[in-house]
Coordinates of C-alpha atoms and ligand atoms in Angstrom, one line a residue:
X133 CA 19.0 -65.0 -30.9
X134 CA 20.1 -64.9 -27.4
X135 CA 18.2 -68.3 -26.7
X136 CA 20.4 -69.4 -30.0
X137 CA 23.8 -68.0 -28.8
X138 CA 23.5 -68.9 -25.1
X139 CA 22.1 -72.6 -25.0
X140 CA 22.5 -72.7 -21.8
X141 CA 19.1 -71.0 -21.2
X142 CA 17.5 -73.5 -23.1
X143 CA 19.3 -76.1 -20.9
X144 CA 18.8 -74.9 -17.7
X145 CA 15.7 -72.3 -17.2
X146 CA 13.1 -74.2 -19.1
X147 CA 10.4 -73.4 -16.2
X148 CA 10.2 -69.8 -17.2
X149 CA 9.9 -67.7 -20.2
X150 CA 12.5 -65.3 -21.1
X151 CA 12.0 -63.0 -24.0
X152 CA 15.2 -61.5 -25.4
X153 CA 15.6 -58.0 -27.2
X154 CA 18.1 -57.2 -30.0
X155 CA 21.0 -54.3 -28.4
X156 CA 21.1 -53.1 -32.1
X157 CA 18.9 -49.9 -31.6
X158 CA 20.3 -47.8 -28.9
X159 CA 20.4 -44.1 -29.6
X160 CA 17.6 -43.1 -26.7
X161 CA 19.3 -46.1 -24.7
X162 CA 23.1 -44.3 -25.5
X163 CA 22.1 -40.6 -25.0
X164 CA 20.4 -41.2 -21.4
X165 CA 23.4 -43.4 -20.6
X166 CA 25.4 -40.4 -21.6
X167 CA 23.1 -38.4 -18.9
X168 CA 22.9 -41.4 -16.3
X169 CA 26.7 -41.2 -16.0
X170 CA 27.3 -37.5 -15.4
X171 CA 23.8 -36.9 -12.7
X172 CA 22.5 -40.2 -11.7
X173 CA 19.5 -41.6 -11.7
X174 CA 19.3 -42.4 -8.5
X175 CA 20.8 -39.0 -7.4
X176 CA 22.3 -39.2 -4.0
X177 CA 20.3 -36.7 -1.7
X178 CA 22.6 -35.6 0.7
X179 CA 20.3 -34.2 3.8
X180 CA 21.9 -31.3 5.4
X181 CA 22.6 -31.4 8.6
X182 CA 22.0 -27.6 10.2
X183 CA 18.7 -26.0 9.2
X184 CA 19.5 -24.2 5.4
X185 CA 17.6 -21.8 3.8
X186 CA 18.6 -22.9 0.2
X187 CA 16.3 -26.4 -0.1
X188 CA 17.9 -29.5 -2.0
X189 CA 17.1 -28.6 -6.1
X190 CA 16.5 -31.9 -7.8
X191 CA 19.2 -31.9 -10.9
X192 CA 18.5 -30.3 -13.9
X193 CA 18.9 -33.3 -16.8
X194 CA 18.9 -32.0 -20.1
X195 CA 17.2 -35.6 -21.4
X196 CA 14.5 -34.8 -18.8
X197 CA 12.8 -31.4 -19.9
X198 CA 10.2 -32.6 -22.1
X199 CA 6.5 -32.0 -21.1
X200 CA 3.6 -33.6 -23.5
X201 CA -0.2 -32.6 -23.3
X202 CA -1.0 -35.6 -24.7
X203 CA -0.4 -39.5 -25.2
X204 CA 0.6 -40.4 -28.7
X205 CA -2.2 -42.7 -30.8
X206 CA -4.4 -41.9 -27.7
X207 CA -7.8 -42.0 -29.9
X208 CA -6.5 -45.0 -31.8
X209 CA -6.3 -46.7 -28.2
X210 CA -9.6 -45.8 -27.5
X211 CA -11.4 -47.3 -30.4
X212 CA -9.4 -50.2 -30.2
X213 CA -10.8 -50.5 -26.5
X214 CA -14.4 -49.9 -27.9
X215 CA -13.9 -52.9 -29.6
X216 CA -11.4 -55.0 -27.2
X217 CA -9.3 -55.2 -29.2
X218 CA -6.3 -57.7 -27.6
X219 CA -9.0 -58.0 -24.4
X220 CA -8.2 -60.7 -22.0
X221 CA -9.1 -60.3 -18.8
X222 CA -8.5 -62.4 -15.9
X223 CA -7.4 -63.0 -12.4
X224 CA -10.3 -60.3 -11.4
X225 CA -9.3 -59.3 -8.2
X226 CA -6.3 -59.2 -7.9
X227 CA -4.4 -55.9 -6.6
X228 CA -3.4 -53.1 -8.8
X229 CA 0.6 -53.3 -8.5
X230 CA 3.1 -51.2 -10.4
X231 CA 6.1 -53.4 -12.2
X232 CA 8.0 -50.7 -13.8
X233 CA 7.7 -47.4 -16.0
X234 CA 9.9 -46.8 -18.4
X235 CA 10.1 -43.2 -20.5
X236 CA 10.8 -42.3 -23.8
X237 CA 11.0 -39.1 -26.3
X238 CA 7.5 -38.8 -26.7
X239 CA 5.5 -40.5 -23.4
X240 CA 6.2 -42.6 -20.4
X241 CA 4.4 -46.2 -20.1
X242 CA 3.8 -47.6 -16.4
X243 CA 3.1 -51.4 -16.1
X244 CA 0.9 -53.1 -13.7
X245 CA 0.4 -57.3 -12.7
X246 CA -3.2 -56.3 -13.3
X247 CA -4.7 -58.4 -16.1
X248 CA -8.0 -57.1 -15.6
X249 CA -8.2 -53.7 -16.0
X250 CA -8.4 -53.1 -19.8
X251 CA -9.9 -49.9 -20.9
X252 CA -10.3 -49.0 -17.3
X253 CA -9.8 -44.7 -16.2
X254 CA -6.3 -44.4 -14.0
X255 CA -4.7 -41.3 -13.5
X256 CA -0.7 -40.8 -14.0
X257 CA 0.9 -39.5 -10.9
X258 CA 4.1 -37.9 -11.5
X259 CA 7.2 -37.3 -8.5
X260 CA 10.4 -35.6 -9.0
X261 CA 13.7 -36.8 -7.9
X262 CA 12.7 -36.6 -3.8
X263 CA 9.6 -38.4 -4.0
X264 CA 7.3 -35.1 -4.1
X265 CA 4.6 -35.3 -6.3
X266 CA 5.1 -32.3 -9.1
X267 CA 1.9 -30.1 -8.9
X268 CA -0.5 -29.9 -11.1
X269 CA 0.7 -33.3 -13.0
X270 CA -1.4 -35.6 -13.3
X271 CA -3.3 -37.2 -15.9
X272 CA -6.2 -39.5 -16.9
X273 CA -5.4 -42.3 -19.1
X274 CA -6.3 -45.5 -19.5
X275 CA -5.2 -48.9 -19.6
X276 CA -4.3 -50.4 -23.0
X277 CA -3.0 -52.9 -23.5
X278 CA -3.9 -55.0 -20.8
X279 CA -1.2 -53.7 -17.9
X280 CA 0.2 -51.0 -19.5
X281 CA -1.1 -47.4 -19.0
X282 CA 0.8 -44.9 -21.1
X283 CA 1.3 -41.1 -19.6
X284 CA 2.5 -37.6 -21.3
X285 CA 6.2 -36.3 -19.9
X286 CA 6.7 -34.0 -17.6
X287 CA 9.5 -31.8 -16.4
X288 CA 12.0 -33.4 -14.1
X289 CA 9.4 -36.7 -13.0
X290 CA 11.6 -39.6 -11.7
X291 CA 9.5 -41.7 -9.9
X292 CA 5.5 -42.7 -11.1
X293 CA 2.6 -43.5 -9.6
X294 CA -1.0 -44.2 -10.4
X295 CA -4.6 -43.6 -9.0
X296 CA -8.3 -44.3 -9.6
X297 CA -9.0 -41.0 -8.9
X298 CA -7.2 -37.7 -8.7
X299 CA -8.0 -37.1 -5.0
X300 CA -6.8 -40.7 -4.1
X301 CA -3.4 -40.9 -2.3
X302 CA -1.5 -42.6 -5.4
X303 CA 0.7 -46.3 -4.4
X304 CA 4.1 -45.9 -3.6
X305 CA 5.9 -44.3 -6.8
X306 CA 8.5 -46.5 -8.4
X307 CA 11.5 -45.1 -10.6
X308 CA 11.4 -44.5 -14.0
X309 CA 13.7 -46.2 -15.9
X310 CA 14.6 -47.2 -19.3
X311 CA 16.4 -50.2 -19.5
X312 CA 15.0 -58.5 -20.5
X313 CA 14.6 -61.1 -18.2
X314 CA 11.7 -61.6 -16.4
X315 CA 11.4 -63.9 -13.6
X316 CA 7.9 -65.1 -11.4
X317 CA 9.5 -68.5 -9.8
X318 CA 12.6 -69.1 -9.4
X319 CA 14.7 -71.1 -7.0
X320 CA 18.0 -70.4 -5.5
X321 CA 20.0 -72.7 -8.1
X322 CA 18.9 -71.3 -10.9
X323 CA 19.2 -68.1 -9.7
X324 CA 22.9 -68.2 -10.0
X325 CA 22.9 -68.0 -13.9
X326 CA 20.5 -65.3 -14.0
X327 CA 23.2 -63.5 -11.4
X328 CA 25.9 -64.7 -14.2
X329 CA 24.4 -63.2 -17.3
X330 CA 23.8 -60.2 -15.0
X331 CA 27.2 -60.3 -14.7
X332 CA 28.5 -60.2 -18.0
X333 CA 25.7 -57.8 -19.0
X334 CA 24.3 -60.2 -21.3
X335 CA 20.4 -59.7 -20.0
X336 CA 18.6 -57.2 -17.4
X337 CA 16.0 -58.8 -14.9
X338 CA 12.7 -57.8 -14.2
X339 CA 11.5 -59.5 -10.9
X340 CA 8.3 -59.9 -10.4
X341 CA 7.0 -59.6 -6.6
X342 CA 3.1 -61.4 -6.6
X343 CA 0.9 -61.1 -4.3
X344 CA -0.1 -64.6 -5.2
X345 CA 1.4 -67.4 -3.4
X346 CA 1.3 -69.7 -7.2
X347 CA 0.9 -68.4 -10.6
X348 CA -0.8 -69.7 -14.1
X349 CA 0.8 -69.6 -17.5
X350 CA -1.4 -66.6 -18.2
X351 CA 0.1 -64.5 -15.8
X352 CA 2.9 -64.9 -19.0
X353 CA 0.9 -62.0 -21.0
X354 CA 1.4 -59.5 -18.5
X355 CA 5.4 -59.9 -19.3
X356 CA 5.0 -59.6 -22.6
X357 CA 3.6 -56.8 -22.4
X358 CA 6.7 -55.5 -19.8
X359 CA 9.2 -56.6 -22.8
X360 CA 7.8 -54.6 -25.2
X361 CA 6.9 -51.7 -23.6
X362 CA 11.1 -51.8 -21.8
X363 CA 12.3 -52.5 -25.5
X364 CA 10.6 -49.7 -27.3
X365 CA 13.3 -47.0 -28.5
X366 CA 15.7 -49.1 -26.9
X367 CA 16.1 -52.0 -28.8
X368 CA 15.3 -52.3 -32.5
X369 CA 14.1 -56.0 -32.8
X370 CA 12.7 -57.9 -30.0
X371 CA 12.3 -61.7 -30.1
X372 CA 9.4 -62.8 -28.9
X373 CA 10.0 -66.6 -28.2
X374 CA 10.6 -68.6 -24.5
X375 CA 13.7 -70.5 -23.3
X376 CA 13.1 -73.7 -24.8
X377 CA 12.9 -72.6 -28.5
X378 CA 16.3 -71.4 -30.5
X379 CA 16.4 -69.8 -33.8
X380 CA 18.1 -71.4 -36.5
X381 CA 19.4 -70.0 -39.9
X382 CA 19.5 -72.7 -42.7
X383 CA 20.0 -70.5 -45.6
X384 CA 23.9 -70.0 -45.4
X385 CA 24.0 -67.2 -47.3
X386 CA 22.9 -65.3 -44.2
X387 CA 25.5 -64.9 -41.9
X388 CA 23.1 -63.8 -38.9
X389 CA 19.3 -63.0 -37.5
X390 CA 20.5 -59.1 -37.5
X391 CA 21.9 -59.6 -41.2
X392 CA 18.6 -61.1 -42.0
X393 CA 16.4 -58.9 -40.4
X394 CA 18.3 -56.0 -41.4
X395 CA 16.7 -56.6 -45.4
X396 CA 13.2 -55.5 -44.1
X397 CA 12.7 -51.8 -44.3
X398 CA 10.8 -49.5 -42.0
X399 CA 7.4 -50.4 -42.9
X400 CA 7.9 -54.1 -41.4
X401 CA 6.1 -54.0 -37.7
X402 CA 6.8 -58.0 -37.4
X403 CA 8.3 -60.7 -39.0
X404 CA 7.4 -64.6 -38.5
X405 CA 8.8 -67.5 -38.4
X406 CA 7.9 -71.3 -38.3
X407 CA 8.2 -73.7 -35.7
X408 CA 9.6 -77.2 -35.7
X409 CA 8.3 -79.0 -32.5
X410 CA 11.2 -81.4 -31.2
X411 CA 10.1 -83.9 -28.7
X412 CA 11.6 -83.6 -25.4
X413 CA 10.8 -86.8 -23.9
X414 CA 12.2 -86.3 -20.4
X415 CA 13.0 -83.5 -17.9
X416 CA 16.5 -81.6 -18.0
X417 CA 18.6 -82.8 -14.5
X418 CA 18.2 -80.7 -11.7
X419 CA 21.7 -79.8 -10.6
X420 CA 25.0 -80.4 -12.4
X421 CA 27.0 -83.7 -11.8
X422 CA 29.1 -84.0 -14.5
X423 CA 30.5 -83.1 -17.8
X424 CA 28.8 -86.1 -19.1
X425 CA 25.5 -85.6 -17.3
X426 CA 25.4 -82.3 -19.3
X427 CA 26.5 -83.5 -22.3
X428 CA 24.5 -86.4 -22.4
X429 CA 20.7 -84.0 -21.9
X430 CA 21.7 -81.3 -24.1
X431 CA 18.3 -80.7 -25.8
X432 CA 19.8 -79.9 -29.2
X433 CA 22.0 -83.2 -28.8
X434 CA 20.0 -85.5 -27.3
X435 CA 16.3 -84.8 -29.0
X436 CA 16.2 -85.5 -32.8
X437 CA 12.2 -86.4 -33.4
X438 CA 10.8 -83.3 -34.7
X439 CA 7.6 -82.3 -36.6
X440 CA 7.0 -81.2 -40.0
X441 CA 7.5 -77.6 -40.5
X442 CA 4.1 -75.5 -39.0
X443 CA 2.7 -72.3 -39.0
X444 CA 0.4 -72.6 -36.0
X445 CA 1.9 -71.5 -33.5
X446 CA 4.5 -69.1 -35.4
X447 CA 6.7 -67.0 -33.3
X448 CA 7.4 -63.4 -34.2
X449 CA 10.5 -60.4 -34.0
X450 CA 8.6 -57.5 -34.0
X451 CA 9.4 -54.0 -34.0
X452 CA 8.3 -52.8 -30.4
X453 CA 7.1 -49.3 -31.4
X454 CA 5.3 -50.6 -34.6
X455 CA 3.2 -52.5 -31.9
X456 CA 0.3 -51.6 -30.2
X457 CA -1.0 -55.0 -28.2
X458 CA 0.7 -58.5 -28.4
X459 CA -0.3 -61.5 -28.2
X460 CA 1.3 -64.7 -27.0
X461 CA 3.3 -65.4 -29.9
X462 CA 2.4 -62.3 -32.2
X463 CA 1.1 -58.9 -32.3
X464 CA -2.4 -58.5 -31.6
X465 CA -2.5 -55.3 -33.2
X466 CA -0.6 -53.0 -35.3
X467 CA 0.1 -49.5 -35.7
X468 CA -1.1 -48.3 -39.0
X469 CA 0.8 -48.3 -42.4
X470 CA 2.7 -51.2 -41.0
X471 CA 3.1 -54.5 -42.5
X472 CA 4.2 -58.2 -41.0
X473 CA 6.6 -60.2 -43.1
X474 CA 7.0 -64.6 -43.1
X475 CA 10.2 -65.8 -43.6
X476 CA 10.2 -68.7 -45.6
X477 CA 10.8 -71.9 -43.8
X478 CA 14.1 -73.3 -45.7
X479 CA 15.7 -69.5 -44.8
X480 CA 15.2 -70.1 -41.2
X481 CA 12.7 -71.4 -38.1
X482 CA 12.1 -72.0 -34.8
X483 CA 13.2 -75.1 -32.8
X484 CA 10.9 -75.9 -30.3
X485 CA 12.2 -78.4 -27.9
X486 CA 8.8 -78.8 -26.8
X487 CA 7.8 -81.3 -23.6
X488 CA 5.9 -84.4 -24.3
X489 CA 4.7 -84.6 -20.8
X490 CA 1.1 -85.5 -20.1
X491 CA -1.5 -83.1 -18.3
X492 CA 0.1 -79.8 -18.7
X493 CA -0.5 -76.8 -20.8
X494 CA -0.7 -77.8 -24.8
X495 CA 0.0 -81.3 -23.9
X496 CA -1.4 -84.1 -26.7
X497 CA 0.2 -82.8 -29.5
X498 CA 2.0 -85.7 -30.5
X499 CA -1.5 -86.9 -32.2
X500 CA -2.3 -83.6 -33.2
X501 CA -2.7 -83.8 -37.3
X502 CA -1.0 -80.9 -37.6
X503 CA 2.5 -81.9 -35.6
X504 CA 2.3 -86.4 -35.9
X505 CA 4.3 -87.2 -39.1
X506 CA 7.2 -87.1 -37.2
X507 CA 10.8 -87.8 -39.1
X508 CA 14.6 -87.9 -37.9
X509 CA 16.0 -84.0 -38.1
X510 CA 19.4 -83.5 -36.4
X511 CA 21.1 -80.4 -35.8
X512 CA 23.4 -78.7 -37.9
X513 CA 27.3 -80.5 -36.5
X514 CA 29.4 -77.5 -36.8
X515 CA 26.7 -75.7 -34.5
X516 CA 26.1 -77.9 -32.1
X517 CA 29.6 -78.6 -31.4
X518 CA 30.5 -74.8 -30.8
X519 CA 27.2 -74.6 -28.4
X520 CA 28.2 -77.2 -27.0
X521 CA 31.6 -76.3 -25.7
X522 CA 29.9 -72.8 -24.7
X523 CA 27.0 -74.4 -23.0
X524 CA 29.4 -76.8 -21.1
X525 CA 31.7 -73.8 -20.1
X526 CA 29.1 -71.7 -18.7
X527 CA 27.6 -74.0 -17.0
X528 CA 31.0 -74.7 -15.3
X529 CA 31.8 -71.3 -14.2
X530 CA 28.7 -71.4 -12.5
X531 CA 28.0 -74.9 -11.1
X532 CA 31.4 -76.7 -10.7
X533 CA 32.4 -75.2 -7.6
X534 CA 35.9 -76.9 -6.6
X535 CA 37.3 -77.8 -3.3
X536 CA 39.4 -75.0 -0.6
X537 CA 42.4 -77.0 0.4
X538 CA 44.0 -76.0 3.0
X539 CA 47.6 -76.3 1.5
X540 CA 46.4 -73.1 -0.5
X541 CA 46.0 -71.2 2.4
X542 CA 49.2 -68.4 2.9
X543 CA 51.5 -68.4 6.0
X544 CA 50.3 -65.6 7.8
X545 CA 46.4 -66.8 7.5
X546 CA 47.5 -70.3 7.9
X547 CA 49.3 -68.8 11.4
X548 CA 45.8 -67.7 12.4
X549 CA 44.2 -70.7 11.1
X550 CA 46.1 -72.8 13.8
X551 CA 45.2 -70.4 16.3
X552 CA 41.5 -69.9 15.9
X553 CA 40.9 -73.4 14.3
X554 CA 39.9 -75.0 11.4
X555 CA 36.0 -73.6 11.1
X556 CA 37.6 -70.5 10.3
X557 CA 38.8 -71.3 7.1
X558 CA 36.3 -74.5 6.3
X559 CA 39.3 -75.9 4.3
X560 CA 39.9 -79.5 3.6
X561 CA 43.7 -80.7 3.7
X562 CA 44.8 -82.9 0.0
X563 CA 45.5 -85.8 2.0
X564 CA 41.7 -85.8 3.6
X565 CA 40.2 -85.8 0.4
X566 CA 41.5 -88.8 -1.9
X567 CA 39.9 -87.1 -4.8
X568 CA 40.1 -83.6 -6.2
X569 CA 36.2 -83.5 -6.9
X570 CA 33.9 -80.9 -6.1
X571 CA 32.0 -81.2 -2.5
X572 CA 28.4 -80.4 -4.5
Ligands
LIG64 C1 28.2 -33.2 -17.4 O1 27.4 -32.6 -18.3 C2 27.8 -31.3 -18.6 C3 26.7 -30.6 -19.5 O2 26.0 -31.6 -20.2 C4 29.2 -31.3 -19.2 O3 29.6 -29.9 -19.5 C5 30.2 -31.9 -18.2 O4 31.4 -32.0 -18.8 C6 29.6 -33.3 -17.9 N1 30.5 -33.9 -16.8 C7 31.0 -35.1 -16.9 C8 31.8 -35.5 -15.7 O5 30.8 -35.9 -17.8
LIG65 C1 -16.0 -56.1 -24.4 O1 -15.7 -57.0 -23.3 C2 -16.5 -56.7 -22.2 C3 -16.0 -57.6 -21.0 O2 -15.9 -58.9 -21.5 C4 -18.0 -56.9 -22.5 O3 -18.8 -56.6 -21.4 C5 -18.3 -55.9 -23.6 O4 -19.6 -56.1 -24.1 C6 -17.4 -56.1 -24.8 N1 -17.6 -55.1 -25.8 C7 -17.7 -55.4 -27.1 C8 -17.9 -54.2 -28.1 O5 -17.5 -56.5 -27.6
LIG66 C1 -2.3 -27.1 -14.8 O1 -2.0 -27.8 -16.0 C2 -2.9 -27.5 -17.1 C3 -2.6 -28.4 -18.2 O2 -1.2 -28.7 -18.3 C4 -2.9 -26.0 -17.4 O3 -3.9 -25.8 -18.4 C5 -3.3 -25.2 -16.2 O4 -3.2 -23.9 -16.4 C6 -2.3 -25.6 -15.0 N1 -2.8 -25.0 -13.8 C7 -2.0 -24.4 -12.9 C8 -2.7 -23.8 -11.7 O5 -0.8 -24.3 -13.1
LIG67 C1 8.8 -52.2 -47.8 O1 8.6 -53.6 -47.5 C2 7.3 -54.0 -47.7 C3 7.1 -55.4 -47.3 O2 8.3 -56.1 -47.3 C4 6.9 -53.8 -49.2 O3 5.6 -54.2 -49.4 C5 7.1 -52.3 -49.6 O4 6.9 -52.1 -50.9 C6 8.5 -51.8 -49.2 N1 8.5 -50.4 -49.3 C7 9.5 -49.8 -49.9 C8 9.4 -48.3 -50.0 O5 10.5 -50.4 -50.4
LIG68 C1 5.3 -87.5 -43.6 O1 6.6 -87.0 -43.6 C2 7.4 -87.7 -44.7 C3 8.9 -87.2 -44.5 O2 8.9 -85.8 -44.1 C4 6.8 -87.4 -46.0 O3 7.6 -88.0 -47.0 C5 5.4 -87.9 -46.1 O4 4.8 -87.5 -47.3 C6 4.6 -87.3 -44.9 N1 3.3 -88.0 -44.9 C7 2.2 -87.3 -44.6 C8 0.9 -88.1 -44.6 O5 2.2 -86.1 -44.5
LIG69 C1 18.8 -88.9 -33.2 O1 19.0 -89.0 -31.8 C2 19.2 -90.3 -31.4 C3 19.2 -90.3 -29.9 O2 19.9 -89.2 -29.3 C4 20.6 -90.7 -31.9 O3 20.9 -92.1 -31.5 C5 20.6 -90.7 -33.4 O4 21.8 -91.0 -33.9 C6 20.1 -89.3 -33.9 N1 19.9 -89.4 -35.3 C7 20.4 -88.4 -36.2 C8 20.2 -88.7 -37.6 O5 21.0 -87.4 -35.8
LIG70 C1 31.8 -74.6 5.6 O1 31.2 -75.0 4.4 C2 30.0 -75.7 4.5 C3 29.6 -76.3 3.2 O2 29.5 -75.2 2.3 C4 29.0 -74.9 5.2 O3 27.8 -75.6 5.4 C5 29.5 -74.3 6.5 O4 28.5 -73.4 7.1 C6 30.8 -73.7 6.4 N1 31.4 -73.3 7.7 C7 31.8 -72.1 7.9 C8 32.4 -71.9 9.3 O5 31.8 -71.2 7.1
LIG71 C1 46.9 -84.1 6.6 O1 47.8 -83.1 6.6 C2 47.7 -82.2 7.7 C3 48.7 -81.0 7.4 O2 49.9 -81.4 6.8 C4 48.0 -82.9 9.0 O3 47.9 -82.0 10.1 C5 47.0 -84.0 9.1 O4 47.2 -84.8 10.2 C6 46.9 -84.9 7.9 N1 45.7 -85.8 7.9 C7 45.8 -87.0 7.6 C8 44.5 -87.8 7.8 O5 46.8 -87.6 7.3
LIG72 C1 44.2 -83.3 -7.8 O1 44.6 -82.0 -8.3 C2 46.0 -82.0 -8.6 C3 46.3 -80.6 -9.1 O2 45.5 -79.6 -8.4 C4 46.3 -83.0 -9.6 O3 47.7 -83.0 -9.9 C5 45.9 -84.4 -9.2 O4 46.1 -85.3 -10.2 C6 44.4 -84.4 -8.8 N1 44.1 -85.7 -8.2 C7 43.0 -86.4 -8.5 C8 42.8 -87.7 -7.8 O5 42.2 -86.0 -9.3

């Protein structure tokens, strides 16, 4: 839905994936908001200058005084592992780093970058608010799926850590948090609409320090796995789809994806949808020139060519705790008594505006069987238009930096401007400029 309602995303951030998560499902989210506003989680220590006999007491959080012996569906994890179960390892020696950790009522899940560590021992290390390990914490889990390793609670832990064994001096401890973007590569341009939707609160980021110097498309599962395991009790629905592909409702009886997802009832772990594959023939511009330049390469305007309806590579909204493992485009594995659901085709699919480029991953469907009887399929007018105008604004706000004239400049500053000269104020004057157009 977000990739639907913000087409800019499509537009612009094609080179990485971003997975989007439903805000409809916020009661753990809303009652450790409620605690986040009155003791921080970031509490401020405030070192005490003359030696005190009183020591710093870490504060007492009302959300934050559960302890669990155990791991919930721990055995069902391990026969799952006994029979690899979502398995796919890779990139085998790479380091062992911690991405986030992220608690809810009932256990606390750390991710890793490490895609090859499935089913492997590793202890949770567990630190209070000052960093200090909490004695007599830790525990051995395991690591399922792929990067994720999921620990019981304990008593006042803010910060976790892991280790191969319990004597080992655990990595540096990162925060625990509980609040989707997630970005590998990234370059300075299209940075600034990530900092945007930051901004207006629209998506949270999840940035992704390597240790390698490039990355491969697989390195995608490992953020998966970050989405669902920062979505669970925190967002109802999460769509698992990447920034070229938008939903689209075509049944107009339903109004939106939360009116239509909200007829499936508790037993529904997943529900999938079709693709359409669009051609995209070319590659989107790299910086903003114009209205008309934007206009003009507006995927949903400018590429029509689209495949028959498939099924193979359907894309899913799950229901992140229903979910034990996903997969690229759907679970791996559910939880038990849990069912997946298709929505029919003519009710609503996927538009993929997928790349026809040679040589790169998937490439050569165009004389794939499944995808070549291609036909003529525009987008619905009334939609396009209204994403249009939004995509074109945002993109503005962001990219259509305008000149400083000088004439804007107030007396007093102006006063200083003539003394310490015109560097200062990098202004340009109206009548140096012969055009109101932006410098960039
Ligand atoms: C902080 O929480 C306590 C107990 O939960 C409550 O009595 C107090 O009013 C809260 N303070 C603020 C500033 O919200
Ligand atoms: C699981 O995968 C590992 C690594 O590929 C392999 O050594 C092992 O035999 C597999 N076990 C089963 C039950 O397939
Ligand atoms: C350490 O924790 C375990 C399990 O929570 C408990 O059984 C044991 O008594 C504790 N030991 C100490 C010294 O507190
Ligand atoms: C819930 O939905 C599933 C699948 O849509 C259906 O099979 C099941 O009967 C429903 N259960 C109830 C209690 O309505
Ligand atoms: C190709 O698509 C057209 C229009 O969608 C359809 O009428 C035709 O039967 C299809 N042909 C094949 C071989 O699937
Ligand atoms: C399909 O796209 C082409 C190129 O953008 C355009 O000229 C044509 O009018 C479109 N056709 C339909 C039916 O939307
Ligand atoms: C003035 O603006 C230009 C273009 O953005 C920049 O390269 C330059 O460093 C600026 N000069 C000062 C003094 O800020
Ligand atoms: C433009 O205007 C400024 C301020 O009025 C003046 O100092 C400057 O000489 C003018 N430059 C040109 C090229 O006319
Ligand atoms: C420059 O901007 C002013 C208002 O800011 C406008 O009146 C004027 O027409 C513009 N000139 C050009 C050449 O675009």
């Amino acid at each position: 839905m977000s990739c639907y309602r913000n087409g800019i995303k499509c537009m612009l951030l094609l080179f990485f994936m971003g997975l989007a998560a439903l805000n409809t499902y916020s009661y753990w989210r809303d009652s450790l908001n409620v605690n986040t506003l009155n003791t921080s989680m970031h509490p401020e220590v405030i070192v005490e200058q003359s030696p005190s006999t009183t020591p710093f007491q870490c504060p007492f959080e009302s959300w934050n005084q559960v302890h669990s012996d155990i791991v919930p569906n721990e055995n069902l994890h391990l026969e799952w592992i006994q029979n690899n179960i979502s398995r796919r390892d890779n990139i085998l020696e790479s380091q062992i780093r911690l991405l986030s950790s992220f608690v809810y009522p009932d256990h606390i899940s750390i991710i890793t970058n490490s895609q090859r560590s499935y089913g492997q021992k590793v202890y949770c290390r567990y630190f209070n608010c000052l960093r200090e390990e909490i004695s007599n914490s830790s525990y051995q889990s395991i690591f399922f799926p792929m990067n994720v390793i999921r620990c019981p609670r304990r008593i006042g832990v803010k910060y976790m850590s892991i280790s191969f064994d319990s004597e080992e001096i655990p990595q540096e401890p990162i925060p625990l948090v509980y609040r989707v973007f997630e970005v590998f590569n990234m370059n300075e341009y299209s940075r600034k609409i990530i900092d945007e939707y930051l901004r207006t609160g629209e998506i949270e980021l999840t940035v992704i320090q390597s240790e390698y110097k490039t990355i491969d498309w697989q390195f995608h599962l490992l953020q998966i796995n970050e989405c669902h395991q920062r979505s669970k009790h925190h967002s109802k629905w999460v769509i698992n789809v990447d920034i070229d592909e938008r939903l689209v409702i075509l049944d107009d009886k339903i109004k939106s994806v939360g009116s239509l997802l909200s007829g499936y009832n508790n037993t529904v772990a997943e529900v999938g949808f079709a693709i359409r594959r669009i051609q995209k023939t070319e590659k989107l511009p790299e910086k903003y020139e114009s209205d008309e330049q934007i206009i003009s390469e507006m995927e949903f305007l400018k590429y029509n060519v689209s495949s028959p309806v498939s099924w193979g590579a359907y894309k899913t909204i799950y229901r992140p705790e229903k979910i034990a493992a996903m997969y690229y485009h759907w679970a791996y594995q559910r939880y038990p008594d849990t069912v997946a659901e298709y929505v029919k085709s003519e009710i609503a699919l996927f538009r993929h505006y997928r790349s026809t480029e040679k040589n790169i991953l998937g490439s050569g469907w165009l004389t794939d069987p499944n995808y070549k009887n291609f036909s003529i399929v525009s987008e619905e007018t009334k939609l396009a238009e209204k994403l249009k105008e939004n995509v074109l604004k945002k993109i503005k706000y962001v990219y259509d930096p305008r000149v400083l004239y000088c004439e804007e400049i107030a007396e007093i500053p102006y006063e200083e401007y003539k003394e310490f000269g015109h560097d200062i104020f990098n202004c340009t004057f109206r009548n140096e400029t012969g055009s109101n157009k932006s410098a960039d």
